[in-house]
Amino acid sequence: MATPRYRMVVTSGLDYVGTGAQVDDRLRSWLKAPPKTYDIDAFAEGRNEIARGVTLDHDSATGTSGAYGRWRLRETTPDGTWQTTVVIRQAGAGPTWVQLDVEHLPDDPGALPVPAKTPRLAGSLLDVLQARDGLADVTRMPQVIEADDVDCVIDELCDDRRRLPVVVASTPHGIDFDAWLERTVDPLVRPLAGLAVLYVLAPEAEPRFNRALEYHQVFAGGIRTYLPGVDPAWAADGQRHRVMSRRAVVESPHRARRLLAQLPQSLATHAPLPPELDSVPVLRARTKEGVGTSELQRLRDENHALFEILEEAGREQRVRADEIRDLKQELQRARRGESMLAVEYDDQYRELQGAKAHVRVLQNRLLVLNAGEAAYTPVAPGPAEPASFAEILDRIADMPRVHFTGARKVTLELDDQAYGSSWGRMTWDALLALRDYADAAAGGETSRDFKQWCEDAPDGKHAISPRKIVRDESKSVKTKTDWRRERTFPVPEDVDPARRVFMGAHVRIGGGNTVAPRLHYYDASCATHGIFIGYIGPHLTNTLT
């Protein structure tokens, strides 16, 4: 089913005043150019009717909560009204947000809205606003990923602040890159302007990209759409990110173009607005003004304006009701899918841990045989894994150089979650790796940090995937007082005189999304104090939670 509304939400690389000037200029140019050719001078003269059945309204405000500016174009057609809205918004010291909406509001309550296409205005704005989505640049046409760009692009894929999908196209072997880009990729992704971050892999960058993303590869002319929350270390996460084959692209370009656009369009429409944009007040239309207008005429005009507002509110209410119904249906399907995936993932993780244990037994048996022993003496199995987070917290006490200083109540609540058992095993694996790392650091066997340790842990020592480990929080988290306070946890006075430290380093438990828990820690092993774990619990507040 096609998505009725087009919506672009990005941040501008310009300041608020510069963004407003560029939006106003590009909007006027768009309205004056064919096929619209509207009378923009009428708007400059204070009249909002710029053509028959076409109105353009503008409002703005500046206050203690920031500033906003808004332009709204309404075009009457035989089957309803086409409405285009551009909003710019700045709150505090944050970036300037830009929102562009295009939607059809039917006159007939029983009629479905006509799906909106990507407007030329979107590309025009992207050309001048230095638009961004988190770490990524949002451009009208795809950017080329060279070999030296791969690490930066992977950071963008894993960026917690990212709202838009990232579409990455690869190049078939033996095909001229420039021709493939110009004739196939560019036309294919043109409808995605403002809806996705667009990339195409240069042939020399593709091997490096796919080595780094073992479970999320794209190659041989395929095109992959990476949703927000990519977890490169989780094989199951790769299934979330759709791949379109070269065959599908070549055999039916028009169908491929439509299918490729469906997911970004749906995400743009259904994703909640950032709080900054969601707080912009409702626009009220202007009444007509003129010299010598009688009191009776003024009242008639106000009554007509009120009637238009009520009529518009009714149309928008019907559209929103349809959207809410669709969202409820999607939510129901997602909940069913989540329950099934929780069980499946739990079983797979249990099988993986069993296979690792079996490999360790075989390795020990091989060592004994190689040593020339006449008979094999079975290795006694280690302690059983903790069955709950309550048992995990109790058993941390048996780790001399790993200390838990957080709130037990928050951690214990994880036992009641759908993924509790899997999360418990993953947390225990991380704690064992932290224990072995802290012991090695105290004994002078390593001078590396925990992530480097896990990248090349000695044989027989515990380690977790390095991609589960984040050395520090993003700048936006560290500079926001409330979010920084959430991540500041107790430590002994001999570690820090303030008895509290900011713990930006953390381990992703489970997937890389905002549902999965986090383990926040402070590495004091270099000072022989060991590792201090200040928090094991739900994902703390950031730009996506």
Coordinates of C-alpha atoms in Angstrom, one line a residue:
M1 CA 0.0 0.0 0.0
A2 CA 1.4 3.4 -1.0
T3 CA 2.2 5.9 1.8
P4 CA -0.1 9.0 1.4
R5 CA 2.3 11.6 2.8
Y6 CA 5.8 12.6 1.8
R7 CA 7.9 13.8 4.8
M8 CA 11.5 14.9 5.0
V9 CA 13.1 15.6 8.4
V10 CA 16.7 16.7 8.6
T11 CA 19.0 19.1 10.4
S12 CA 20.6 22.0 8.6
G13 CA 24.3 22.7 8.5
L14 CA 23.4 26.5 8.5
D15 CA 22.3 28.6 11.4
Y16 CA 18.7 29.4 11.9
V17 CA 18.7 32.7 10.0
G18 CA 20.7 31.2 7.1
T19 CA 18.3 28.2 6.9
G20 CA 15.3 30.5 6.9
A21 CA 16.7 32.6 4.1
Q22 CA 17.5 29.6 1.9
V23 CA 14.1 28.0 2.5
D24 CA 12.3 31.2 1.6
D25 CA 14.4 31.6 -1.5
R26 CA 14.0 28.0 -2.7
L27 CA 10.3 28.0 -2.0
R28 CA 9.7 31.2 -4.0
S29 CA 11.7 29.8 -6.9
W30 CA 9.7 26.6 -6.8
L31 CA 6.4 28.4 -6.8
K32 CA 7.3 30.7 -9.7
A33 CA 8.8 28.0 -11.9
P34 CA 6.6 25.9 -14.3
P35 CA 4.3 24.2 -13.9
K36 CA 3.1 26.3 -11.0
T37 CA 4.0 29.9 -12.1
Y38 CA 2.2 31.5 -9.1
D39 CA 2.0 35.2 -8.3
I40 CA 4.6 35.4 -5.5
D41 CA 4.4 39.3 -5.5
A42 CA 0.8 39.0 -4.1
F43 CA 2.3 37.3 -1.0
A44 CA 4.9 40.0 -0.6
E45 CA 2.1 42.6 -0.7
G46 CA 0.3 40.9 2.2
R47 CA -2.2 38.8 0.3
N48 CA -2.1 35.0 0.9
E49 CA -4.1 34.1 -2.2
I50 CA -1.4 33.7 -4.9
A51 CA -3.6 32.1 -7.5
R52 CA -7.2 31.0 -7.9
G53 CA -7.8 28.3 -5.2
V54 CA -4.2 28.6 -4.0
T55 CA -3.1 30.1 -0.7
L56 CA 0.3 30.6 0.9
D57 CA 0.6 31.3 4.6
H58 CA 3.6 32.0 6.8
D59 CA 4.0 32.4 10.5
S60 CA 7.0 32.5 12.9
A61 CA 7.8 33.1 16.5
T62 CA 10.8 33.6 18.8
G63 CA 10.8 33.0 22.5
T64 CA 12.6 31.4 25.5
S65 CA 12.0 27.9 24.0
G66 CA 13.6 28.8 20.7
A67 CA 12.3 29.9 17.3
Y68 CA 10.4 28.6 14.4
G69 CA 9.3 29.6 11.0
R70 CA 6.6 27.9 8.8
W71 CA 5.3 28.2 5.2
R72 CA 2.1 26.4 4.2
L73 CA 0.9 26.1 0.6
R74 CA -2.7 24.9 0.0
E75 CA -3.8 24.1 -3.6
T76 CA -7.4 23.3 -4.2
T77 CA -8.2 20.5 -6.7
P78 CA -11.5 18.9 -7.8
D79 CA -10.9 16.0 -5.4
G80 CA -9.5 17.8 -2.3
T81 CA -6.6 19.9 -1.3
W82 CA -2.8 19.4 -1.7
Q83 CA -1.0 20.8 1.2
T84 CA 2.8 21.5 1.3
T85 CA 4.3 22.6 4.6
V86 CA 7.9 23.6 5.4
V87 CA 8.9 24.2 9.0
I88 CA 12.3 25.3 10.4
R89 CA 12.9 25.0 14.1
Q90 CA 15.7 25.7 16.6
A91 CA 15.6 25.0 20.3
G92 CA 18.4 26.0 22.6
A93 CA 21.9 25.4 21.3
G94 CA 20.9 22.5 19.1
P95 CA 20.9 22.4 15.3
T96 CA 18.2 23.9 13.1
W97 CA 15.6 21.3 12.1
V98 CA 13.9 21.3 8.8
Q99 CA 10.6 19.5 8.0
L100 CA 8.9 19.3 4.6
D101 CA 5.5 17.6 4.3
V102 CA 3.4 17.1 1.2
E103 CA 0.0 15.5 1.6
H104 CA -3.4 15.2 -0.1
L105 CA -6.6 16.0 2.0
P106 CA -9.7 14.6 0.3
D107 CA -13.0 16.5 0.3
D108 CA -14.9 13.2 0.4
P109 CA -14.8 11.6 3.9
G110 CA -14.9 8.2 2.3
A111 CA -12.1 8.8 -0.2
L112 CA -8.5 7.7 0.3
P113 CA -5.7 10.3 0.1
V114 CA -3.7 10.3 -3.2
P115 CA -0.1 9.2 -2.4
A116 CA 2.3 12.1 -2.6
K117 CA 5.4 11.9 -4.8
T118 CA 8.8 13.3 -3.8
P119 CA 8.6 17.1 -4.6
R120 CA 11.3 18.9 -6.6
L121 CA 11.4 21.3 -3.6
A122 CA 13.0 18.5 -1.5
G123 CA 16.0 18.2 -3.8
S124 CA 16.3 22.0 -4.1
L125 CA 16.5 22.3 -0.3
L126 CA 19.0 19.5 0.1
D127 CA 21.3 21.3 -2.4
V128 CA 21.7 24.3 -0.2
L129 CA 21.1 23.3 3.4
Q130 CA 24.1 21.1 4.1
A131 CA 21.5 18.7 5.5
R132 CA 22.4 16.0 7.9
D133 CA 20.9 13.0 9.8
G134 CA 23.1 12.3 12.8
L135 CA 26.7 11.8 11.4
A136 CA 25.5 11.4 7.8
D137 CA 25.1 13.9 5.0
V138 CA 21.7 13.8 3.4
T139 CA 22.0 14.5 -0.3
R140 CA 19.8 14.6 -3.4
M141 CA 21.8 12.0 -5.3
P142 CA 24.0 9.2 -4.0
Q143 CA 27.5 9.8 -2.6
V144 CA 30.4 7.6 -3.7
I145 CA 32.1 5.5 -1.0
E146 CA 35.8 5.3 -1.6
A147 CA 38.0 2.9 0.3
D148 CA 39.1 5.6 2.8
D149 CA 35.5 6.4 3.5
V150 CA 34.4 3.0 4.7
D151 CA 35.1 3.4 8.4
C152 CA 33.2 6.7 8.5
V153 CA 30.2 5.1 6.7
I154 CA 30.2 2.2 9.2
D155 CA 30.2 4.8 12.1
E156 CA 27.1 6.4 10.4
L157 CA 25.4 3.0 10.1
C158 CA 25.9 2.4 13.8
D159 CA 25.1 6.0 14.9
D160 CA 22.4 5.9 17.6
R161 CA 21.1 9.4 16.5
R162 CA 20.3 8.2 12.9
R163 CA 16.6 8.4 12.0
L164 CA 16.8 7.7 8.2
P165 CA 17.6 4.5 6.5
V166 CA 20.9 4.3 4.6
V167 CA 20.7 2.9 1.1
V168 CA 24.0 1.4 -0.3
A169 CA 24.3 0.3 -3.9
S170 CA 27.1 -2.0 -5.1
T171 CA 28.5 -2.4 -8.6
P172 CA 28.3 -5.6 -10.7
H173 CA 31.7 -7.1 -11.5
G174 CA 33.0 -6.1 -15.0
I175 CA 30.5 -3.2 -15.4
D176 CA 31.7 0.4 -15.9
F177 CA 31.2 2.1 -12.6
D178 CA 30.3 5.5 -14.0
A179 CA 27.8 4.1 -16.5
W180 CA 26.2 1.9 -13.8
L181 CA 25.9 4.9 -11.5
E182 CA 24.4 7.3 -14.1
R183 CA 22.1 4.9 -15.9
T184 CA 20.9 2.6 -13.2
V185 CA 21.6 3.8 -9.6
D186 CA 20.8 7.5 -10.0
P187 CA 17.3 7.0 -11.6
L188 CA 16.5 4.2 -9.1
V189 CA 17.1 6.3 -5.9
R190 CA 15.8 9.6 -7.2
P191 CA 12.5 9.3 -5.3
L192 CA 14.4 8.8 -2.1
A193 CA 15.7 12.4 -1.9
G194 CA 15.2 13.5 1.8
L195 CA 13.9 10.0 2.8
A196 CA 17.2 8.2 3.0
V197 CA 21.0 8.6 3.1
L198 CA 22.2 7.6 -0.3
Y199 CA 25.5 5.8 -1.1
V200 CA 27.1 3.8 -3.9
L201 CA 30.2 1.7 -3.3
A202 CA 33.2 2.3 -5.5
P203 CA 34.5 -1.1 -6.7
E204 CA 37.8 -0.8 -4.7
A205 CA 35.8 0.0 -1.5
E206 CA 33.5 -3.0 -1.7
P207 CA 35.8 -5.6 -0.3
R208 CA 36.8 -3.5 2.7
F209 CA 33.1 -2.6 3.4
N210 CA 32.0 -6.3 3.3
R211 CA 34.9 -7.5 5.5
A212 CA 33.9 -5.0 8.1
L213 CA 30.2 -5.9 7.8
E214 CA 30.4 -9.7 7.8
Y215 CA 26.7 -10.2 8.4
H216 CA 25.5 -7.1 6.5
Q217 CA 27.2 -7.4 3.1
V218 CA 26.1 -6.0 -0.2
F219 CA 27.8 -6.9 -3.5
A220 CA 27.3 -7.9 -7.2
G221 CA 25.1 -5.0 -8.1
G222 CA 22.8 -5.5 -5.1
I223 CA 21.3 -2.6 -3.2
R224 CA 20.8 -2.8 0.6
T225 CA 18.6 -0.6 2.9
Y226 CA 20.1 -0.3 6.4
L227 CA 17.6 0.6 9.0
P228 CA 18.5 2.6 12.1
G229 CA 20.1 0.5 14.8
V230 CA 22.6 -1.6 12.8
D231 CA 24.5 -4.1 15.0
P232 CA 27.4 -5.4 12.9
A233 CA 28.3 -8.1 15.4
W234 CA 24.9 -9.7 15.4
A235 CA 24.3 -12.1 12.6
A236 CA 20.5 -12.1 13.2
D237 CA 20.4 -8.3 12.8
G238 CA 21.4 -8.7 9.2
Q239 CA 18.0 -10.1 8.4
R240 CA 16.4 -6.7 9.2
H241 CA 18.1 -4.9 6.4
R242 CA 16.6 -5.7 3.0
V243 CA 18.6 -6.5 0.0
M244 CA 17.5 -6.0 -3.6
S245 CA 19.3 -8.1 -6.2
R246 CA 20.8 -6.8 -9.4
R247 CA 18.4 -9.1 -11.3
A248 CA 15.4 -7.4 -9.7
V249 CA 16.9 -4.0 -10.6
V250 CA 17.7 -4.8 -14.3
E251 CA 14.6 -6.9 -15.1
S252 CA 12.1 -4.3 -14.0
P253 CA 13.6 -0.9 -13.1
H254 CA 10.2 0.8 -12.6
R255 CA 9.1 -1.9 -10.2
A256 CA 12.4 -1.9 -8.4
R257 CA 12.2 1.9 -8.0
R258 CA 8.8 1.6 -6.4
L259 CA 9.7 -1.3 -4.1
L260 CA 13.0 0.4 -3.0
A261 CA 11.0 3.6 -2.0
Q262 CA 8.3 1.8 0.0
L263 CA 10.3 1.3 3.2
P264 CA 11.9 4.8 3.5
Q265 CA 8.5 6.3 2.7
S266 CA 6.8 4.3 5.4
L267 CA 9.5 5.0 8.0
A268 CA 9.3 8.7 7.3
T269 CA 5.6 8.8 7.7
H270 CA 5.3 6.7 10.8
A271 CA 8.4 7.7 12.8
P272 CA 7.6 10.2 15.6
L273 CA 8.8 13.8 15.0
P274 CA 11.8 15.0 17.0
P275 CA 10.5 16.9 20.2
E276 CA 11.7 20.2 18.7
L277 CA 9.4 19.9 15.7
D278 CA 6.6 18.3 17.6
S279 CA 6.3 21.3 19.9
V280 CA 5.6 23.8 17.0
P281 CA 2.0 25.2 17.5
V282 CA -0.8 24.8 15.0
L283 CA -0.9 27.3 12.1
R284 CA -4.0 29.6 12.0
A285 CA -4.9 31.0 8.6
R286 CA -5.0 34.8 8.0
T287 CA -8.3 36.6 7.2
K288 CA -8.4 38.9 4.2
E289 CA -7.7 42.5 4.8
G290 CA -8.4 45.5 2.6
V291 CA -8.7 49.3 2.7
G292 CA -12.2 50.5 3.6
T293 CA -13.5 47.1 4.5
S294 CA -16.8 47.4 6.3
E295 CA -17.5 45.8 9.7
L296 CA -20.0 43.5 8.1
Q297 CA -17.5 42.4 5.4
R298 CA -14.9 41.9 8.1
L299 CA -17.2 39.6 10.1
R300 CA -18.1 37.7 6.9
D301 CA -14.4 37.2 6.1
E302 CA -13.7 36.0 9.7
N303 CA -16.7 33.6 9.5
H304 CA -15.4 32.3 6.2
A305 CA -11.9 31.8 7.6
L306 CA -13.4 30.0 10.6
F307 CA -15.4 27.7 8.3
E308 CA -12.2 26.9 6.3
I309 CA -10.3 26.1 9.6
L310 CA -13.1 23.7 10.7
E311 CA -13.3 22.1 7.2
E312 CA -9.5 21.7 7.1
A313 CA -9.5 20.3 10.6
G314 CA -12.1 17.7 9.6
R315 CA -10.1 16.6 6.6
E316 CA -6.8 16.3 8.6
Q317 CA -8.6 14.4 11.3
R318 CA -9.8 11.8 8.9
V319 CA -6.3 11.4 7.4
R320 CA -4.8 11.1 10.9
A321 CA -7.5 8.5 11.9
D322 CA -6.5 6.4 9.0
E323 CA -2.8 6.7 9.9
I324 CA -3.5 5.7 13.6
R325 CA -5.5 2.6 12.4
D326 CA -2.6 1.5 10.2
L327 CA -0.1 2.1 13.0
K328 CA -2.1 0.0 15.4
Q329 CA -2.2 -2.9 12.9
E330 CA 1.6 -2.6 12.3
L331 CA 2.2 -2.6 16.1
Q332 CA 0.1 -5.7 16.5
R333 CA 2.1 -7.5 13.8
A334 CA 5.3 -6.3 15.2
R335 CA 4.5 -7.6 18.7
R336 CA 3.7 -11.0 17.4
G337 CA 6.9 -11.1 15.4
E338 CA 8.9 -9.9 18.4
S339 CA 7.7 -12.7 20.6
M340 CA 8.5 -15.3 18.0
L341 CA 12.0 -13.8 17.4
A342 CA 12.7 -13.7 21.1
V343 CA 12.1 -17.4 21.4
E344 CA 14.1 -18.2 18.3
Y345 CA 17.0 -16.0 19.3
D346 CA 17.1 -17.4 22.8
D347 CA 17.4 -21.0 21.3
Q348 CA 20.1 -20.0 18.9
Y349 CA 22.2 -18.3 21.6
R350 CA 21.9 -21.3 23.8
E351 CA 23.0 -23.6 21.0
L352 CA 26.0 -21.3 20.3
Q353 CA 27.1 -21.3 23.9
G354 CA 26.8 -25.1 23.9
A355 CA 28.9 -25.4 20.8
K356 CA 31.6 -23.1 22.3
A357 CA 31.7 -25.3 25.4
H358 CA 32.1 -28.4 23.3
V359 CA 34.9 -26.8 21.3
R360 CA 36.7 -26.0 24.6
V361 CA 36.4 -29.6 25.7
L362 CA 37.8 -30.9 22.4
Q363 CA 40.7 -28.4 22.6
N364 CA 41.6 -29.6 26.1
R365 CA 41.4 -33.2 24.9
L366 CA 43.7 -32.4 22.0
L367 CA 46.2 -30.7 24.3
V368 CA 46.3 -33.8 26.5
L369 CA 46.8 -36.1 23.6
N370 CA 49.5 -34.0 22.1
A371 CA 51.3 -34.0 25.5
G372 CA 51.6 -37.8 25.1
E373 CA 49.3 -38.9 27.9
A374 CA 48.3 -42.5 27.6
A375 CA 44.9 -41.9 28.9
Y376 CA 42.5 -39.0 28.6
T377 CA 41.3 -37.5 31.9
P378 CA 38.0 -35.6 31.4
V379 CA 38.2 -31.9 32.2
A380 CA 35.8 -31.0 35.0
P381 CA 33.1 -28.7 33.7
G382 CA 33.1 -25.2 35.0
P383 CA 30.3 -23.7 37.1
A384 CA 26.9 -23.5 35.5
E385 CA 25.8 -20.3 34.0
P386 CA 23.7 -18.0 36.2
A387 CA 20.0 -18.6 35.7
S388 CA 18.9 -15.0 36.4
F389 CA 20.2 -11.5 36.9
A390 CA 19.8 -12.0 40.6
E391 CA 22.4 -14.8 40.5
I392 CA 24.6 -12.8 38.2
L393 CA 24.8 -9.9 40.7
D394 CA 25.6 -12.4 43.5
R395 CA 28.4 -14.1 41.5
I396 CA 30.1 -10.8 40.7
A397 CA 31.2 -10.9 44.3
D398 CA 33.4 -13.8 43.3
M399 CA 35.3 -11.6 40.9
P400 CA 38.0 -9.8 42.9
R401 CA 38.6 -7.1 40.3
V402 CA 35.1 -6.6 39.0
H403 CA 32.8 -4.4 41.2
F404 CA 29.1 -3.7 40.8
T405 CA 28.1 -0.3 42.2
G406 CA 24.8 0.2 40.5
A407 CA 21.1 -0.1 41.5
R408 CA 20.3 -3.8 41.9
K409 CA 16.5 -3.1 41.5
V410 CA 17.0 -1.8 38.0
T411 CA 19.1 -4.8 37.0
L412 CA 16.7 -7.4 38.6
E413 CA 13.8 -6.0 36.5
L414 CA 15.5 -7.4 33.4
D415 CA 14.5 -10.9 34.5
D416 CA 10.9 -10.0 33.7
Q417 CA 11.5 -9.0 30.1
A418 CA 10.9 -11.2 27.0
Y419 CA 14.6 -11.5 26.2
G420 CA 15.6 -11.9 29.9
S421 CA 17.3 -15.3 29.5
S422 CA 19.3 -14.4 26.5
W423 CA 20.2 -11.0 28.0
G424 CA 21.4 -12.8 31.1
R425 CA 23.7 -15.1 29.2
M426 CA 25.1 -12.2 27.2
T427 CA 25.7 -10.2 30.3
W428 CA 27.5 -13.1 32.0
D429 CA 29.7 -13.5 28.9
A430 CA 30.6 -9.8 29.1
L431 CA 31.4 -10.1 32.8
L432 CA 33.7 -13.1 32.3
A433 CA 35.5 -11.1 29.6
L434 CA 35.8 -8.1 31.9
R435 CA 37.1 -10.3 34.7
D436 CA 39.8 -11.9 32.5
Y437 CA 40.8 -8.5 31.1
A438 CA 41.0 -6.9 34.6
D439 CA 43.1 -9.8 35.9
A440 CA 45.5 -9.5 32.9
A441 CA 45.8 -5.8 33.3
A442 CA 46.6 -6.2 37.1
G443 CA 49.2 -8.8 36.3
G444 CA 50.9 -6.5 33.7
E445 CA 49.9 -8.9 30.8
T446 CA 48.2 -6.2 28.8
S447 CA 48.3 -2.4 28.4
R448 CA 45.4 -2.3 26.0
D449 CA 41.8 -1.2 26.7
F450 CA 38.9 -3.7 27.0
K451 CA 37.8 -3.4 23.3
Q452 CA 41.4 -4.0 22.1
W453 CA 41.6 -7.0 24.5
C454 CA 38.5 -8.6 23.0
E455 CA 39.9 -8.0 19.4
D456 CA 42.8 -10.4 20.2
A457 CA 42.3 -12.1 23.5
P458 CA 44.8 -14.9 24.5
D459 CA 43.8 -18.5 24.0
G460 CA 41.7 -19.8 26.9
K461 CA 40.5 -16.3 28.0
H462 CA 37.0 -15.0 27.6
A463 CA 36.2 -12.3 25.1
I464 CA 33.1 -10.9 23.4
S465 CA 32.6 -9.3 20.0
P466 CA 34.5 -6.0 19.9
R467 CA 31.6 -4.4 18.1
K468 CA 29.5 -4.9 21.2
I469 CA 31.8 -2.5 23.0
V470 CA 31.5 1.3 22.8
R471 CA 34.4 3.2 24.3
D472 CA 32.4 6.4 25.0
E473 CA 29.1 8.1 24.5
S474 CA 28.4 10.6 21.7
K475 CA 29.1 14.3 22.1
S476 CA 25.3 15.0 22.2
V477 CA 25.0 12.7 25.2
K478 CA 28.0 14.0 27.1
T479 CA 27.1 17.6 26.7
K480 CA 23.4 17.3 27.7
T481 CA 23.3 17.7 31.5
D482 CA 20.4 15.3 32.2
W483 CA 21.8 12.5 30.0
R484 CA 25.3 12.9 31.4
R485 CA 23.9 12.7 35.0
E486 CA 22.0 9.4 34.1
R487 CA 25.4 7.9 33.2
T488 CA 27.3 9.1 36.3
F489 CA 27.6 6.3 38.9
P490 CA 29.1 5.6 42.3
V491 CA 32.8 4.5 42.8
P492 CA 34.9 4.3 46.0
E493 CA 36.6 7.5 47.2
D494 CA 40.1 6.1 46.4
V495 CA 39.0 5.8 42.8
D496 CA 37.6 9.4 42.6
P497 CA 37.3 11.9 45.5
A498 CA 33.8 12.9 44.2
R499 CA 32.8 9.2 44.7
R500 CA 31.0 9.4 41.3
V501 CA 32.3 9.2 37.7
F502 CA 30.8 9.4 34.3
M503 CA 30.7 6.0 32.7
G504 CA 30.5 6.5 29.0
A505 CA 32.0 3.2 28.1
H506 CA 29.4 0.5 27.7
V507 CA 28.6 -2.9 26.3
R508 CA 25.6 -3.6 24.1
I509 CA 23.6 -6.5 25.5
G510 CA 21.5 -8.2 22.8
G511 CA 20.9 -6.1 19.7
G512 CA 22.2 -2.7 19.0
N513 CA 18.7 -1.0 19.2
T514 CA 17.3 1.1 22.0
V515 CA 15.2 -1.8 23.3
A516 CA 18.3 -3.9 24.3
P517 CA 20.0 -3.2 27.7
R518 CA 23.4 -1.7 28.3
L519 CA 26.2 -2.4 30.7
H520 CA 28.0 0.8 31.7
Y521 CA 31.5 0.5 33.2
Y522 CA 34.5 2.5 34.3
D523 CA 38.0 1.0 33.6
A524 CA 40.3 1.6 36.5
S525 CA 42.4 -1.4 35.9
C526 CA 45.4 0.7 35.0
A527 CA 45.4 2.0 38.6
T528 CA 44.9 -1.6 39.9
H529 CA 41.4 -0.8 41.1
G530 CA 39.8 -3.0 38.5
I531 CA 36.5 -2.6 36.7
F532 CA 33.5 -0.7 38.2
I533 CA 30.1 -1.5 36.7
G534 CA 27.7 1.3 37.5
Y535 CA 24.7 0.1 35.5
I536 CA 23.1 -3.0 34.0
G537 CA 19.7 -2.1 32.8
P538 CA 17.5 -0.7 30.0
H539 CA 19.0 1.6 27.4
L540 CA 19.4 5.1 29.0
T541 CA 18.1 8.2 27.4
N542 CA 19.5 9.5 24.2
T543 CA 18.3 11.1 21.0
L544 CA 16.3 8.0 19.9
T545 CA 14.8 6.7 23.1

